CSV table of C-alpha atoms and ligand atoms in Angstrom, one decimal:
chain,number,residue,atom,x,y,z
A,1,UNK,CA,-33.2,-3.0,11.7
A,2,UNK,CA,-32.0,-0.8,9.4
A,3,UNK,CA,-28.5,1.4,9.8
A,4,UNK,CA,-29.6,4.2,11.8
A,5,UNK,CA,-31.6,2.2,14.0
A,6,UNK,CA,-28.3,-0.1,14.5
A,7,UNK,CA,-26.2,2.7,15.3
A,8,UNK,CA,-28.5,4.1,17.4
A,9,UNK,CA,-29.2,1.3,19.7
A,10,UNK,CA,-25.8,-0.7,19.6
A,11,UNK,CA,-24.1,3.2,20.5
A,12,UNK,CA,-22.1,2.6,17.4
A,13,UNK,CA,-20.1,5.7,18.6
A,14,UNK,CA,-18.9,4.1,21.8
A,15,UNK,CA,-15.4,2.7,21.9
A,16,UNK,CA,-16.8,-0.6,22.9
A,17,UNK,CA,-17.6,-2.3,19.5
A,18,UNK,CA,-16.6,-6.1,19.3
A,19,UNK,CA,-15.8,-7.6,16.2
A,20,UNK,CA,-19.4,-9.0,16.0
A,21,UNK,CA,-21.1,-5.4,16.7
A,22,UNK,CA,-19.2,-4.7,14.0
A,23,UNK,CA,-20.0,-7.3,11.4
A,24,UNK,CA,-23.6,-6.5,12.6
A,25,UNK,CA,-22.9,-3.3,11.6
A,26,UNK,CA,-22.0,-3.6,8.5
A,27,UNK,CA,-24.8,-6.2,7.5
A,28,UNK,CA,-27.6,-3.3,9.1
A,29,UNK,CA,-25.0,-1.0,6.3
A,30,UNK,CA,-25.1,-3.9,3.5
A,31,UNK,CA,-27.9,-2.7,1.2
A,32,UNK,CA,-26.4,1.0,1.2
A,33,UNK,CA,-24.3,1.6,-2.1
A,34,UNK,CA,-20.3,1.7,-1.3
A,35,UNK,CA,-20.6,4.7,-2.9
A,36,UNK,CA,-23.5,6.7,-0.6
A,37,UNK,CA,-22.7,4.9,2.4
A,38,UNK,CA,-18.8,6.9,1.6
A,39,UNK,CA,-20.2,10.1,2.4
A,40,UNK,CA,-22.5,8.5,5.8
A,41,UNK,CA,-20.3,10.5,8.8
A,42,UNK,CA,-22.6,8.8,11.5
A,43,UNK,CA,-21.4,5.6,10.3
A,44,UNK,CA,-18.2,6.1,9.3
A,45,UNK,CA,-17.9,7.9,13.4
A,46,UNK,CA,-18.4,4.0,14.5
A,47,UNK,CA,-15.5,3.0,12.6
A,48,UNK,CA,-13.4,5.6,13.9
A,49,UNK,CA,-14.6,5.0,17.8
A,50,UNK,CA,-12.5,1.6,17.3
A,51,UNK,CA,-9.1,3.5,16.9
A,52,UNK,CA,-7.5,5.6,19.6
A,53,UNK,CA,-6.2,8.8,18.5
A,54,UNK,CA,-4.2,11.8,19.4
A,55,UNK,CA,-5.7,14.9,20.9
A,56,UNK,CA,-3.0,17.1,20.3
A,57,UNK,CA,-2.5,16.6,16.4
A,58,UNK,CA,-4.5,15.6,12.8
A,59,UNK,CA,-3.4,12.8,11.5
A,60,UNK,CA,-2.9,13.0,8.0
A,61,UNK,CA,0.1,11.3,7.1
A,62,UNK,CA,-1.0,7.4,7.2
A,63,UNK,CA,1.2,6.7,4.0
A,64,UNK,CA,3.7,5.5,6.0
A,65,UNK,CA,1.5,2.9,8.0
A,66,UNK,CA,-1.5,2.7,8.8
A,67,UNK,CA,-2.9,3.4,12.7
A,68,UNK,CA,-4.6,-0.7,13.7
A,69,UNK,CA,-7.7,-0.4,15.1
A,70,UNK,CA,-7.4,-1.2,19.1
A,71,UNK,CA,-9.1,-4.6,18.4
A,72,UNK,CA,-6.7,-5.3,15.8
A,73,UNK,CA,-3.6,-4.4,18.5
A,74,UNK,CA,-5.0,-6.3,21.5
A,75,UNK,CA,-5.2,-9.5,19.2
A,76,UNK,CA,-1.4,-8.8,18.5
A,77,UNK,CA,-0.7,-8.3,22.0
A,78,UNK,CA,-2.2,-11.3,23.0
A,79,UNK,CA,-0.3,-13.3,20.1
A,80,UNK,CA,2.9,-12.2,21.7
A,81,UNK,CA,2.1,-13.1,25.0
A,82,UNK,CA,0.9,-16.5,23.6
A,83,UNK,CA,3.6,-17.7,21.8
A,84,UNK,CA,6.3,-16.4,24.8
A,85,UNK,CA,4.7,-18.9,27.0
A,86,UNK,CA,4.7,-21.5,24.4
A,87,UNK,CA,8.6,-20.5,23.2
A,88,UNK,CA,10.1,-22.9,21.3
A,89,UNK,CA,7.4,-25.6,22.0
A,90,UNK,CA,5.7,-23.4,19.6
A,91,UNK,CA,8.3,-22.5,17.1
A,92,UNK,CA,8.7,-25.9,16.9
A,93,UNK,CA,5.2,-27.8,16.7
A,94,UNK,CA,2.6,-25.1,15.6
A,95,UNK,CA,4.5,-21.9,13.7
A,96,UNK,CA,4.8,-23.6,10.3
A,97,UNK,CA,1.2,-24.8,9.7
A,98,UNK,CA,0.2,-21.5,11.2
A,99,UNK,CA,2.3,-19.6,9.1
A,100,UNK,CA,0.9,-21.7,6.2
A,101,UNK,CA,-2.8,-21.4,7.3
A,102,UNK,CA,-2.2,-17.4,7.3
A,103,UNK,CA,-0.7,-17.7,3.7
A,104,UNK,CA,-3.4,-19.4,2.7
A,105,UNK,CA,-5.3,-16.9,3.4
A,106,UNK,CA,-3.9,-13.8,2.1
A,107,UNK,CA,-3.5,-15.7,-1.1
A,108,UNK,CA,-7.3,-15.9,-1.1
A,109,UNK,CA,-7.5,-12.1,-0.4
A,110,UNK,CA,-5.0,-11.4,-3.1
A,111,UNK,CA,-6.7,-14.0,-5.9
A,112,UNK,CA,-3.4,-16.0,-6.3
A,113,UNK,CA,-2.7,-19.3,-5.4
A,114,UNK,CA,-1.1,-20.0,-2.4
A,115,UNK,CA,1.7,-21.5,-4.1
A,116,UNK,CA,2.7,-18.4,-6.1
A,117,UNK,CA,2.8,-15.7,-2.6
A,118,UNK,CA,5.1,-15.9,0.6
A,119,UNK,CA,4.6,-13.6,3.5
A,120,UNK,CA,7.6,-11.1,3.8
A,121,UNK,CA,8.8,-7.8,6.3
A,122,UNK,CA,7.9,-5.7,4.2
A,123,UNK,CA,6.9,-4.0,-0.4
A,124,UNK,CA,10.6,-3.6,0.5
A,125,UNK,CA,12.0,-7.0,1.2
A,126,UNK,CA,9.5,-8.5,-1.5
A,127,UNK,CA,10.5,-6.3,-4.5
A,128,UNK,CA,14.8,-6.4,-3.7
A,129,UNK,CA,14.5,-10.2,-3.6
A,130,UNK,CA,13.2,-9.9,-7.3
A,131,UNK,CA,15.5,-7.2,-8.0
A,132,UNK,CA,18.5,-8.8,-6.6
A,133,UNK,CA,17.4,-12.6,-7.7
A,134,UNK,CA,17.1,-11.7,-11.1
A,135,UNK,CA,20.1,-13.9,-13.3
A,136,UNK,CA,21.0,-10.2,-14.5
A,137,UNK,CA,23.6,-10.1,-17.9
A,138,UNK,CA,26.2,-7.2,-18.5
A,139,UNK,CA,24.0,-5.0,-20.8
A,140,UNK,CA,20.3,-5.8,-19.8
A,141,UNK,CA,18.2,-3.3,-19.4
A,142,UNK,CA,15.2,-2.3,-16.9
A,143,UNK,CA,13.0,0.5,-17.0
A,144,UNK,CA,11.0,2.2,-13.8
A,145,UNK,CA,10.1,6.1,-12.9
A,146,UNK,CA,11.9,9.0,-11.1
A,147,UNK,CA,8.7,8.5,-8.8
A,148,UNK,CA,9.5,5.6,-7.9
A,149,UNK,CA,10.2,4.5,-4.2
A,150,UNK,CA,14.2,5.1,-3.3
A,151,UNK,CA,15.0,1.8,-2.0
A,152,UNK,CA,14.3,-0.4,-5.2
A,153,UNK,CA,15.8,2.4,-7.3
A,154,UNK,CA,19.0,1.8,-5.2
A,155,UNK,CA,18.9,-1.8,-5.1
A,156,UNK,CA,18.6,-1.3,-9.5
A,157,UNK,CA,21.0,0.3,-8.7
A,158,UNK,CA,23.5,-2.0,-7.0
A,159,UNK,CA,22.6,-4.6,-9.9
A,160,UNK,CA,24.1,-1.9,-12.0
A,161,UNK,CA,27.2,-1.7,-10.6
A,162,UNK,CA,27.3,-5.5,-9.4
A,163,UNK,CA,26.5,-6.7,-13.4
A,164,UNK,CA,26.8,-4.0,-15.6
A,165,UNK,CA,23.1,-3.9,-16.2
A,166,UNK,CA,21.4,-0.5,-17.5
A,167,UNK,CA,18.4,1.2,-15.3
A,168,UNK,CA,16.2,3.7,-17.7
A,169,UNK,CA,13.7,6.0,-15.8
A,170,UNK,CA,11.2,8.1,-17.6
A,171,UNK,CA,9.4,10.6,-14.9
A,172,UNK,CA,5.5,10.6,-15.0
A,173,UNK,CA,3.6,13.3,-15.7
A,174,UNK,CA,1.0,14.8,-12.9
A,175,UNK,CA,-2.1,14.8,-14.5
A,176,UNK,CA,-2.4,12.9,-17.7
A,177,UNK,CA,-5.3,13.1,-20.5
A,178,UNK,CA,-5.0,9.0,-21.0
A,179,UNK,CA,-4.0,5.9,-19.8
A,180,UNK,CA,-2.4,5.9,-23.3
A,181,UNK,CA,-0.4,8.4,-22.4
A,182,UNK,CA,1.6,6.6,-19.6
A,183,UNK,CA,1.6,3.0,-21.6
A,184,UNK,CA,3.8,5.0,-24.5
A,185,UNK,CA,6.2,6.8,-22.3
A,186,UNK,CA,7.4,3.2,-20.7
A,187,UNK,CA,7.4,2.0,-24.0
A,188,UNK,CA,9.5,4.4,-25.7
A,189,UNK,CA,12.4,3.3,-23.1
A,190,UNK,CA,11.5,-0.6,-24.3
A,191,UNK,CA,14.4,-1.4,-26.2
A,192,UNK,CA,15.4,-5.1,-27.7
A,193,UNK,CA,17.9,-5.6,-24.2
A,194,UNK,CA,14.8,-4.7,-21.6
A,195,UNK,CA,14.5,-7.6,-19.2
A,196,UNK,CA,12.5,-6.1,-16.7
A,197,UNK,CA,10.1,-2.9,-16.0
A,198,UNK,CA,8.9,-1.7,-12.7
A,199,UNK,CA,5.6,0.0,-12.3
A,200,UNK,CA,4.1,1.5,-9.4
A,201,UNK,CA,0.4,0.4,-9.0
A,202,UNK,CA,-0.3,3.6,-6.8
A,203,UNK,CA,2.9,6.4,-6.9
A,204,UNK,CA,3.5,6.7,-3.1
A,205,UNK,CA,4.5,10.5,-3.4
A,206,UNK,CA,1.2,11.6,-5.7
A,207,UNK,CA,-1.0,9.2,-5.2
A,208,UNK,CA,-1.4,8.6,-8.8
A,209,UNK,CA,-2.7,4.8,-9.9
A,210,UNK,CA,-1.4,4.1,-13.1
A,211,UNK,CA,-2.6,1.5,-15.7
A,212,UNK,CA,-1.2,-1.6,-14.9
A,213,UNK,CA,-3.0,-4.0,-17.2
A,214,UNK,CA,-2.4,-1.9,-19.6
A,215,UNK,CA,1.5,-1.8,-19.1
A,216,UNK,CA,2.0,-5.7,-18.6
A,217,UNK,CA,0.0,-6.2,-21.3
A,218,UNK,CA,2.5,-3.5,-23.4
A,219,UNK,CA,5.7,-5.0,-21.5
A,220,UNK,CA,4.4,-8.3,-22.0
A,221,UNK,CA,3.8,-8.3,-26.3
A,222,UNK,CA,7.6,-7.2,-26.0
A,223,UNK,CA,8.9,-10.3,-23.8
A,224,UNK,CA,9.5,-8.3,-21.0
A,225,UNK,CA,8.5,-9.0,-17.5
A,226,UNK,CA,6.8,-6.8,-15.2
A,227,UNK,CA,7.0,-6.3,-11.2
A,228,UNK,CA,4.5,-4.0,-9.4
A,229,UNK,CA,5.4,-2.0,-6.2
A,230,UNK,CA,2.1,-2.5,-4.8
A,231,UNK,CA,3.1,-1.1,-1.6
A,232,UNK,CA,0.2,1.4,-1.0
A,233,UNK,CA,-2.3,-0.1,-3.8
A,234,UNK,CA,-3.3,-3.6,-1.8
A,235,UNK,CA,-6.2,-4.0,0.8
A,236,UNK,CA,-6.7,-0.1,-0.4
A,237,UNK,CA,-7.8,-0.8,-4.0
A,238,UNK,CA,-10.2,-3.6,-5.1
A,239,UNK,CA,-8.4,-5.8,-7.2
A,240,UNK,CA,-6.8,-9.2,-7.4
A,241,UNK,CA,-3.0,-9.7,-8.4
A,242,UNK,CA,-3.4,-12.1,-11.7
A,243,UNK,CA,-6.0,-9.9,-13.5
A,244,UNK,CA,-3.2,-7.5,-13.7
A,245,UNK,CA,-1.1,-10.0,-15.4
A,246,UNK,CA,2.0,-8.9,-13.8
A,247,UNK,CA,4.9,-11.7,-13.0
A,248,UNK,CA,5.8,-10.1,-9.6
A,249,UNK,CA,3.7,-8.3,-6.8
A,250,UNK,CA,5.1,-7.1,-3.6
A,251,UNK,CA,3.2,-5.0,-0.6
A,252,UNK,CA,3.4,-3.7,2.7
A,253,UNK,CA,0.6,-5.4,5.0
A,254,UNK,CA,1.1,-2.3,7.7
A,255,UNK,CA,-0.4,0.4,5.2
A,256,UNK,CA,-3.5,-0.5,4.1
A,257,UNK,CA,-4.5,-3.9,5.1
A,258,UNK,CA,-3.9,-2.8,9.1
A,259,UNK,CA,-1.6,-5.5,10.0
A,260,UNK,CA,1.4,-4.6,13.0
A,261,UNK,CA,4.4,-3.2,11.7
A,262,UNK,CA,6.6,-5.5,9.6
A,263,UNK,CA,4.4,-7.6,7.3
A,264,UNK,CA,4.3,-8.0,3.5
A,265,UNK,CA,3.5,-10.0,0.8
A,266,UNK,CA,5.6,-11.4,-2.4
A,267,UNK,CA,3.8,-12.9,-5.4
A,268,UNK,CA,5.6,-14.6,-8.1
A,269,UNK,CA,3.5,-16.2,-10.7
A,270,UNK,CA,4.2,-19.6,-10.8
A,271,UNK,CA,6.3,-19.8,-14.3
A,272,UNK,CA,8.6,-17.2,-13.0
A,273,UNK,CA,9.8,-19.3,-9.6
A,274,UNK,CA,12.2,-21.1,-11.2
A,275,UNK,CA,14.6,-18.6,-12.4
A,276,UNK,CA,14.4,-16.2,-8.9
A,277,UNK,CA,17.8,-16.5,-6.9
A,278,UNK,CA,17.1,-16.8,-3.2
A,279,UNK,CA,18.7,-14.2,-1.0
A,280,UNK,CA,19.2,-17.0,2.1
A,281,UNK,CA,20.1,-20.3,1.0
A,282,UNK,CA,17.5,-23.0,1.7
A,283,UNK,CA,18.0,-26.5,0.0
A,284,UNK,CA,14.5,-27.7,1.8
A,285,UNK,CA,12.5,-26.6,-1.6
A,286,UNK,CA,12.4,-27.4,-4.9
A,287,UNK,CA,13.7,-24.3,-7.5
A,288,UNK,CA,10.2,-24.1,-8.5
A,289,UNK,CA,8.7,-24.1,-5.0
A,290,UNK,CA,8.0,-20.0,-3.7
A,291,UNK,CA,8.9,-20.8,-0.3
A,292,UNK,CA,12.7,-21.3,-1.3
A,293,UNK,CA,13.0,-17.4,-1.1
A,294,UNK,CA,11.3,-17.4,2.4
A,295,UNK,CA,14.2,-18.4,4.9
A,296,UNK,CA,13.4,-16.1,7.0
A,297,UNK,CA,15.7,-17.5,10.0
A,298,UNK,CA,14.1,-17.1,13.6
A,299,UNK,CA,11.9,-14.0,13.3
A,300,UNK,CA,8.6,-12.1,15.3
A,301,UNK,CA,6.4,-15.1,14.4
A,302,UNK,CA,3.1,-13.4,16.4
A,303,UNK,CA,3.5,-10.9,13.1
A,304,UNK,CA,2.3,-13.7,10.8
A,305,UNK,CA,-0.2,-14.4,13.7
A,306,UNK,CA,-1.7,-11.0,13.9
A,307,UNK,CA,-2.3,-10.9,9.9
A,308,UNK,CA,-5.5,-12.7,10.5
A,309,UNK,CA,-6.8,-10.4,12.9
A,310,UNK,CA,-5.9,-7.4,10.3
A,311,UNK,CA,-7.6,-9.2,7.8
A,312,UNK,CA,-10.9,-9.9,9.6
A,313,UNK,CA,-10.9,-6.2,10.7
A,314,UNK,CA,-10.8,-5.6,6.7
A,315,UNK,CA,-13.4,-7.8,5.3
A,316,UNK,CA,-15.4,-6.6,8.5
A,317,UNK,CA,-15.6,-3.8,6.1
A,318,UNK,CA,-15.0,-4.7,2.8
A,319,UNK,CA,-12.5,-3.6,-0.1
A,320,UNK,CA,-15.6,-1.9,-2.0
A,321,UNK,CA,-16.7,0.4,0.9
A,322,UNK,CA,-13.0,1.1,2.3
A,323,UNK,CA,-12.0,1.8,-1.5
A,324,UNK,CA,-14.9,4.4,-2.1
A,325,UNK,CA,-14.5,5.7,1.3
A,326,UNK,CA,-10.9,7.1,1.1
A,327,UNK,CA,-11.8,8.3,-2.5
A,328,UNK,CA,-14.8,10.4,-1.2
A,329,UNK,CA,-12.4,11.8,1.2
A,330,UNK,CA,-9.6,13.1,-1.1
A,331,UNK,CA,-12.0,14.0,-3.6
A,332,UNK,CA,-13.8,15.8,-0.2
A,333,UNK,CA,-10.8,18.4,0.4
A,334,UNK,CA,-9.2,18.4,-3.1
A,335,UNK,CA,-12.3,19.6,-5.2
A,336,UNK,CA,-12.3,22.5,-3.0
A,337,UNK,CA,-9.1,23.7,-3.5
A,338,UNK,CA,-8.1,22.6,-6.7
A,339,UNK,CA,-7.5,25.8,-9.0
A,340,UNK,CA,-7.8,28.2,-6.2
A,341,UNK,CA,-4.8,30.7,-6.4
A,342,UNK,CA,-1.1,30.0,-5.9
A,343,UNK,CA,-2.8,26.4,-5.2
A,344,UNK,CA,-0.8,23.3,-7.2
A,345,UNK,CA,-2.2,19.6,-6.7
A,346,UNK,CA,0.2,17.0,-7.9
A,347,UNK,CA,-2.6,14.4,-7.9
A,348,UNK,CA,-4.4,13.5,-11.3
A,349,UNK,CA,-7.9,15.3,-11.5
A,350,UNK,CA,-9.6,12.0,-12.9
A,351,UNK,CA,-10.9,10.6,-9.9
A,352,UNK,CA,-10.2,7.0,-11.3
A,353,UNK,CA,-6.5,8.0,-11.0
A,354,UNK,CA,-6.3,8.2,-7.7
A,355,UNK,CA,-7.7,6.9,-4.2
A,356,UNK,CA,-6.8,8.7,-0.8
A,357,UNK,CA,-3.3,10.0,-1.3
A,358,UNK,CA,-3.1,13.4,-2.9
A,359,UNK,CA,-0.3,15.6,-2.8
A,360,UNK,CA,-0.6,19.7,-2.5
A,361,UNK,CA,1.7,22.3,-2.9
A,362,UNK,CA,1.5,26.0,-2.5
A,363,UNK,CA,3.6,27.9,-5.2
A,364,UNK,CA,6.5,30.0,-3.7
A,365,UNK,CA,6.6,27.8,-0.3
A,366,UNK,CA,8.9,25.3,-0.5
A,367,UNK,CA,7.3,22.1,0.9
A,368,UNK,CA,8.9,21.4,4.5
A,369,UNK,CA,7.7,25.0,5.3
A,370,UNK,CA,4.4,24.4,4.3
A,371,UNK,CA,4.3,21.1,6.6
A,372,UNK,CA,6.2,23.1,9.1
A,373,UNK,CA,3.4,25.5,9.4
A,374,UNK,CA,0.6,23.3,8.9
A,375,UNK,CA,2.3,21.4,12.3
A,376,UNK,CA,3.1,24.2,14.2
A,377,UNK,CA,0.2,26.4,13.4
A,378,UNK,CA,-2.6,24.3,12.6
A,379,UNK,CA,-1.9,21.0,14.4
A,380,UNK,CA,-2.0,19.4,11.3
A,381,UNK,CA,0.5,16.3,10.8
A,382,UNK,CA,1.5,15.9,7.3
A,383,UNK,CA,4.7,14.8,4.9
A,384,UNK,CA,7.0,17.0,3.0
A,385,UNK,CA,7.8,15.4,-0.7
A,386,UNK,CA,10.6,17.1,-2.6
A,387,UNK,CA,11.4,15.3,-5.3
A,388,UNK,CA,11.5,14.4,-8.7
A,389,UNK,CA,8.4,16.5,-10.5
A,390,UNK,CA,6.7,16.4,-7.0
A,391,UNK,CA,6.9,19.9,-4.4
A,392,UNK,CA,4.0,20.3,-2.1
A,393,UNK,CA,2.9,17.7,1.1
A,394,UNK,CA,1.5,14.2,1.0
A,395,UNK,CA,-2.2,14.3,2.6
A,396,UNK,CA,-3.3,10.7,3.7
A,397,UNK,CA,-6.8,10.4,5.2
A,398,UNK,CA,-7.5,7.0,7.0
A,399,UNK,CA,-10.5,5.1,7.5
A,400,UNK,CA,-11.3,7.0,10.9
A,401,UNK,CA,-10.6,10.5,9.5
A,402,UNK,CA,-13.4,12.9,9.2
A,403,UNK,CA,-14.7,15.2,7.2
A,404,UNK,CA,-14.8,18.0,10.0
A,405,UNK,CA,-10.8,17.6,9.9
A,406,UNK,CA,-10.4,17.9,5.9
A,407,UNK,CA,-12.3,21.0,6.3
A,408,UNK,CA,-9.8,22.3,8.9
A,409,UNK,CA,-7.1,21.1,6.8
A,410,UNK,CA,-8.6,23.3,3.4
A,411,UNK,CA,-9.0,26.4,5.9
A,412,UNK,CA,-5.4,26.2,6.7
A,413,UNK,CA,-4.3,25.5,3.5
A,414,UNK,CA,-6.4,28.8,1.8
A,415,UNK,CA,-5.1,30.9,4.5
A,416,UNK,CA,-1.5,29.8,4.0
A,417,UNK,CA,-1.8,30.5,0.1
A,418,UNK,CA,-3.7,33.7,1.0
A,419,UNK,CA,-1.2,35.0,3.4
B,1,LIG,C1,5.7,3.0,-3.3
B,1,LIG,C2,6.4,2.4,-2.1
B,1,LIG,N1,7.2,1.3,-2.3
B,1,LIG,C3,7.8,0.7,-1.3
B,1,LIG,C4,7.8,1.2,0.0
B,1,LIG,C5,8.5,0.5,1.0
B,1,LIG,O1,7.6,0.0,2.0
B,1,LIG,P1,8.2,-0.7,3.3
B,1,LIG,O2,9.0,0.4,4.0
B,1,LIG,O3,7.0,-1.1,4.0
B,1,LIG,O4,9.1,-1.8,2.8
B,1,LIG,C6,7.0,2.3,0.2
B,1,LIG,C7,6.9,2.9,1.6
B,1,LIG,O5,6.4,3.9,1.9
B,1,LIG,C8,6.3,2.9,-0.8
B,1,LIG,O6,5.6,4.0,-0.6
């Protein structure tokens, strides 16, 4: 049977797809390129029949997390009600080797081993537990971006104050000619004190990927260590963590990888255990054992639970087809509208620079009006970003957004920079 045949008879549009109709689905799908089966709407509408939307709004603000699919919730739900029968019966007897089954297998999604990644709360937790464990000297040095998110600039911030470290920032330019280009701007802020430079792998307010390789490879030739905010880069990008050859990796599971609210991930490659400083106290593991920064005390253990579920949902798919699906559709809206007049996008024009976040601003309209109107006139949900380099809206297609809504989207955006 081939796709269209599938979708046809197993009313891939209905809201009733199992798991399995789905896996079916995909193997119909399988010998279709990633990269034509991107711009397939009949098949992409089967993917979106499996999340339950608004009427009233489009949704185009999934940078901050990521809408589950209704499968995806019900298995939650049903872990919740599960382990409140069990109670402590479970916390006791089954919620380590569970947690441990679930690590297990995110490590295998990440590439890592299991014994250098811990499940966290959140790109938040995981990155201020290597800021704040780092054995930080009056006068080191660290190095990050204006662009970078505010929390971990705060919390290099507090180490500041707390040690009398230095934090240097250079600000990243919007559209550059070279990967070159960004690898020499950290680099000329290198100096013989940097300990430690922060990267994001995908800028949450731009969208922009930058060259990571490349800059652990720079950071590294100068003995300096590297950590990646990888909050909006994992399960959206196809990569694993050690061909990056960073030393620490933290993400959100609730953006792209679909898991419930409250999941992340921590890696910490195993030479760089040792020296890491646990936030909670935890004499059960060895200095050199990851889990000694995961005393988590008594938390929503169903979370860890429901990470499976995400992750099936994802590989139901597959990184190769999500990635080149949420490309297609920023590439979809942004080619039309790039250059038009009074028109900025803050997004590099390489497509390799980018994925589904873009960012678009209208000159003379300062940003929360332009989201203001796009809500209030258009029905169009979307995120104000005023910051830094950055003035115009954040536009974040998901995997059930369609093309008929980017066009609505550009309409309102031409008539807004007509008007
Ligand atoms: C680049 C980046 N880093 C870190 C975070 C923090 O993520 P969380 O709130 O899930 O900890 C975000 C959240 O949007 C982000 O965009």
């Amino acid at each position: 049977m081939n796709k269209r045949d599938f979708l046809r008879t197993a009313g891939g549009a209905s809201l009733g797809l199992t798991l399995g109709d789905a896996r079916a689905l995909f193997a119909a799908a399988s010998a279709t390129p990633a990269v034509e089966l991107a711009a397939d709407e009949a098949f992409w509408a089967s993917i979106r029949a499996k999340f339950k939307l608004k009427a009233e709004y489009i949704n185009l603000e999934n940078g901050y997390y990521c809408m589950q699919p209704q499968e995806v919730l019900e298995a939650f739900i049903a872990h919740v009600r599960e382990i409140n029968t069990e109670a402590s019966y479970y916390m006791r007897t089954k919620q380590y080797p569970n947690k441990e089954a679930v690590r297990d297998r995110l490590a295998g999604l990440a590439g890592c081993s299991s014994e250098e990644l811990i499940i966290t709360r959140n790109t938040t937790e995981s990155l201020d537990t290597v800021i704040a464990g780092f054995d930080w000297k009056p006068g080191d040095e660290a190095v990050m971006a204006e662009q970078d998110y505010g929390a971990m600039l705060d919390q290099f911030d507090l180490q500041a104050r707390r040690y009398g470290m230095l934090n240097r920032r250079v600000s990243l330019p919007l559209d550059p000619k070279s990967d070159e280009e960004i690898v020499d701007l950290y680099a000329r802020l290198i100096t013989y004190k940097t300990r430690l430079l922060m990267v994001g792998h995908m800028v949450n307010i731009t969208g922009h990927i930058l060259p990571v390789r490349k800059l652990a490879d720079m950071a590294h030739s100068k003995g300096v260590q590297i950590m990646v905010d990888g909050a909006h880069a994992f399960a959206h990008l196809d990569f694993k963590i050690p061909d990056l050859n960073c030393d620490y990796y933290g993400a959100s599971l609730h953006k792209w990888l679909g898991a419930n609210l409250g999941a992340g991930i921590l890696y910490v490659r195993k030479d760089r255990i040792e020296k890491l400083w646990p936030i909670y106290g935890d004499k059960g593991f060895n200095d050199t054992d990851i889990r000694k920064l995961n005393h988590t005390g008594t938390h929503p253990v169903h979370t860890d639970l429901a990470i499976m579920n995400a992750i099936d949902f994802h590989e139901s798919i597959g990184i190769a087809r999500k990635e080149a699906r949420l490309r297609y559709l920023q590439n979809y809206w942004t080619k039309q509208v790039r250059g038009l007049p009074r028109i900025v996008l803050n997004t590099p024009a390489d497509p390799r620079r980018s994925c589904a976040i873009a960012n678009v601003g209208i000159t003379g309209l300062a940003p929360k009006e332009l989201a203001r109107t796009l809500l209030d006139k258009y029905r169009i949900w979307t995120v104000a970003i005023d910051t830094a380099n950055v003035q115009g809206v954040r536009i974040t297609p998901h995997l059930y957004t369609t093309t008929a809504e980017l066009d609505a989207f550009v309409r309102a955006l031409t008539a807004i920079a007509g008007g």
